[in-house]
XYZ file of C-alpha atoms in Angstrom:
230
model
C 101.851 70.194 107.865
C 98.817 71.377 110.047
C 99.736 74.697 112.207
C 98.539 75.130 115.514
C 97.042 78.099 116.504
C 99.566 80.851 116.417
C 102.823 78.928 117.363
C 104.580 76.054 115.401
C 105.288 72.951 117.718
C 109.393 71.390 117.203
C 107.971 68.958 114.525
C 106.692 71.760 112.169
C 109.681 74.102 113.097
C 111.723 71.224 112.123
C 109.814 70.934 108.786
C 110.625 74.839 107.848
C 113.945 74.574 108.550
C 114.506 71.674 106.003
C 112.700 73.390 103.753
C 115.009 76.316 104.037
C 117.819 73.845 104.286
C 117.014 72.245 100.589
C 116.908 75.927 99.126
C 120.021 77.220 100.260
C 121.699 74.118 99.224
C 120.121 74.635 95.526
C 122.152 77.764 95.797
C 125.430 77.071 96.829
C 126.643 77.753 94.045
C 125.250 81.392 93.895
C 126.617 81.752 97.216
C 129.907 80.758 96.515
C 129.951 83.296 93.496
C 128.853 85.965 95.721
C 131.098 85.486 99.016
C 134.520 84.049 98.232
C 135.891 84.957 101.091
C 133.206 82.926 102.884
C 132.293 78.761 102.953
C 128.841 78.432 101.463
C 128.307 75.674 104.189
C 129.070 77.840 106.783
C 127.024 81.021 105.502
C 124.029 78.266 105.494
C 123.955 77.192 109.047
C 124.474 81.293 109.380
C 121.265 81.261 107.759
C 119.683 78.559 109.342
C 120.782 79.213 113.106
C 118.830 83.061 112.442
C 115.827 81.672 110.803
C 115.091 79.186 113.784
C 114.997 82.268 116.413
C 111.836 83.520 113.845
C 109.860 80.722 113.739
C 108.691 81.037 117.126
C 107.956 84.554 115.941
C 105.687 83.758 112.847
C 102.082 85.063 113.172
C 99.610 82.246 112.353
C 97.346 83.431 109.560
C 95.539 80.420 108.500
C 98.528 77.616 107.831
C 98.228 76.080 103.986
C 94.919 77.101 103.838
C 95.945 80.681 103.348
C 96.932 80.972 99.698
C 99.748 83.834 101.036
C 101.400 81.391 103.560
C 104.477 80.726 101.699
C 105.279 84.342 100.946
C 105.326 84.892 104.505
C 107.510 81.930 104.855
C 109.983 82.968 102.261
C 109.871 86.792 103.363
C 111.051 85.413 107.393
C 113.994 84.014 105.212
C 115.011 87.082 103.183
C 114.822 88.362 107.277
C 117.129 85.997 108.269
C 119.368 86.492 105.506
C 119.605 90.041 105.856
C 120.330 89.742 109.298
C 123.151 87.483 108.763
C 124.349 89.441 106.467
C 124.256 92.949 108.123
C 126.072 91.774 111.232
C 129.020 90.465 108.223
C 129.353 94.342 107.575
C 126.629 94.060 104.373
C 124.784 97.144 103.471
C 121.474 97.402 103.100
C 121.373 97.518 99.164
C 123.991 95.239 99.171
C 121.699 92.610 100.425
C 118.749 93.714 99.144
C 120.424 93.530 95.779
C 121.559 89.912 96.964
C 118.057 88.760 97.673
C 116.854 90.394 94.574
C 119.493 88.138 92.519
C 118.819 84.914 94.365
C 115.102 84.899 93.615
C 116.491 84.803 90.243
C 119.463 82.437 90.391
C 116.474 80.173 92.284
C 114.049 80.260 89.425
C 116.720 79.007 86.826
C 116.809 75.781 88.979
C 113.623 74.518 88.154
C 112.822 72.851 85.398
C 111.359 74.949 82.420
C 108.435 72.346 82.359
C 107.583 73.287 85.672
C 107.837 77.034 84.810
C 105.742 76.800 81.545
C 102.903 74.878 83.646
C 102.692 77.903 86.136
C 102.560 80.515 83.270
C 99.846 78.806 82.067
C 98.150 77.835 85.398
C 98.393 81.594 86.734
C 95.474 82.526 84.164
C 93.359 79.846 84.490
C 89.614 79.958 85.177
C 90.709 77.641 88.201
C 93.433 79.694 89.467
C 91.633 83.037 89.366
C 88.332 81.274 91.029
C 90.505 80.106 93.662
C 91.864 83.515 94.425
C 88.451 84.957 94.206
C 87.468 83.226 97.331
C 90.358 83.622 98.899
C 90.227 87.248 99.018
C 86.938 87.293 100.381
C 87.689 84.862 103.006
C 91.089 87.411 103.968
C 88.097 90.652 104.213
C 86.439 88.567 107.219
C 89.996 89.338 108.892
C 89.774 86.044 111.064
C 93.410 86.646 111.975
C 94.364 89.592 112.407
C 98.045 89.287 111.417
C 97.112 88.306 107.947
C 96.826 89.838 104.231
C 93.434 91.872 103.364
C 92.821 91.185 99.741
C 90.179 91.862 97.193
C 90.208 90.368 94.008
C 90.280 92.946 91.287
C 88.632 91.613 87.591
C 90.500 92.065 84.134
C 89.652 94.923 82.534
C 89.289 95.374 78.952
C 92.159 94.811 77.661
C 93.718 96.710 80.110
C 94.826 93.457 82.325
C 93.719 89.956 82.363
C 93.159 89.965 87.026
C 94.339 91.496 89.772
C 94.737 92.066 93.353
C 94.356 94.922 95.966
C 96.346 94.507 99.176
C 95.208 96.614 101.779
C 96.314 95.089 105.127
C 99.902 93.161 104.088
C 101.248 90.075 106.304
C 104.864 90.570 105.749
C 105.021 94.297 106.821
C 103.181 93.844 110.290
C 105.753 91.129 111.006
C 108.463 92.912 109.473
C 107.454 96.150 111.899
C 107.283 93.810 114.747
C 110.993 92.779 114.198
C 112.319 95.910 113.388
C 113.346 95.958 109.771
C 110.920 97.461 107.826
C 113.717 98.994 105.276
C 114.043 95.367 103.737
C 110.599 95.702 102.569
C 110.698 97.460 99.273
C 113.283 94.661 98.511
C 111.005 91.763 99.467
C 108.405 94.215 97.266
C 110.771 94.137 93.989
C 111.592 90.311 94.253
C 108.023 89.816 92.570
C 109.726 91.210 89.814
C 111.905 88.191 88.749
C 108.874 86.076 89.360
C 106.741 88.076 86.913
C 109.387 87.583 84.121
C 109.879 83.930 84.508
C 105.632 83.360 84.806
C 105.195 86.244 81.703
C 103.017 87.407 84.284
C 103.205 91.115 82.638
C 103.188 92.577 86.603
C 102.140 96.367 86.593
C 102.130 97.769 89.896
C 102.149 101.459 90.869
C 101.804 101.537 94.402
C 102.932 99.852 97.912
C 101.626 99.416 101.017
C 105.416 99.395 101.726
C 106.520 102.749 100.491
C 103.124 104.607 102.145
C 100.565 103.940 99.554
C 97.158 102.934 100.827
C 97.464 99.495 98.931
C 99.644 97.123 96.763
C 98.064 97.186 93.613
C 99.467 94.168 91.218
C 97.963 93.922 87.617
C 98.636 91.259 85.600
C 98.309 91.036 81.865
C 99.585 87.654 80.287
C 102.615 88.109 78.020
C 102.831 91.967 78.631
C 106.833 92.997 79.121
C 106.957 93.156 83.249
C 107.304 96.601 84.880
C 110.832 96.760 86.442
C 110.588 100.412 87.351
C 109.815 100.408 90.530
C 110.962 102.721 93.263
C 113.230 101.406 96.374
């Protein structure tokens, strides 16, 4: 799908929504467990109708070519799902725990061959290349709703890579919309993603909570850091 600049035209806005569609459908299940009293089907188009009113929204930070994209993508849907759910009478830990477990219900419905491969891609020569140059292509700050990342190297045997997020995508459009308490939810869904990988995340501070950066450390196999402050 190639972005234009800084708006998405019906044909691309089309394409997130299915996109969005085909994951909340993997999860109807999860969503039936969680809200009886609710039709999953009907909590979906919920979903749906909110997420459509962000698209227009979205900054444009590079399309695909920007290795973050997606997690802006996913965060505008955690939005849209919190908004849903907050006008139902939801709390604010209530669906930030809800986000929290659906990033993990999600994971267990791909196939553990597909999970192994990204454990073992994620520390790759390739992989870590790849994000090398990205990071220095995010310092030239092209777009100035985007990530600003630089690449941090393994040290000893300390960690195996790292980054250092100084200027974070999702929180400028979070501020913009108003719901920058959702963040240090978004923040903690890494979490689940860490364990499945056996990423061994360490991170001590977020841009989110007032630090100066996000600082993720990864260290392959390491148990992942699930003490983290909301």
């Amino acid at each position: 799908m190639k972005e234009s600049a800084g708006t998405y035209s019906k044909t691309q806005a089309h394409e997130l929504l299915l996109d969005f569609k085909k994951i909340l459908q993997r999860m109807t299940g999860f969503l039936d467990s969680h809200f009886h009293e609710i039709q999953p089907d009907s909590l979906i188009n919920e979903f749906l109708e909110e997420f459509e009113t962000l698209i227009p929204r979205l900054p444009y930070i590079g399309g695909r070519s920007n290795l973050n994209n997606l997690d802006l993508i996913q965060s505008s849907w955690a939005l849209a799902i919190y908004r849903v759910l907050h006008r139902r009478g939801k709390t604010l830990e209530e669906v930030g725990d809800f986000i929290y477990e659906s990033r993990e219900a999600l994971i267990l419905t791909f196939p553990r061959v597909l999970i192994r491969f990204y454990s073992w891609y994620r520390f790759t020569s390739f992989f870590k290349n790849k994000w090398r140059r990205f990071a220095l292509e995010t310092q030239k700050r092209e777009h100035p709703d985007n990530f600003v990342i630089t690449f941090v190297e393994g040290y000893s045997q300390e960690f195996d890579y790292g980054y250092d997020y100084s200027e974070c995508a999702i929180l400028k459009f979070f501020e913009t919309q108003g719901a920058s308490e959702l963040l240090p939810y978004i923040c903690a869904t890494d979490i689940p993603v860490s364990k499945a990988l056996n990423m061994g995340l360490k991170r001590t501070t977020t841009l989110a909570l007032g630090g100066e950066k996000c600082d993720f450390r990864f260290k392959r196999g390491r148990e992942t850091d699930e003490n983290w402050p909301l």
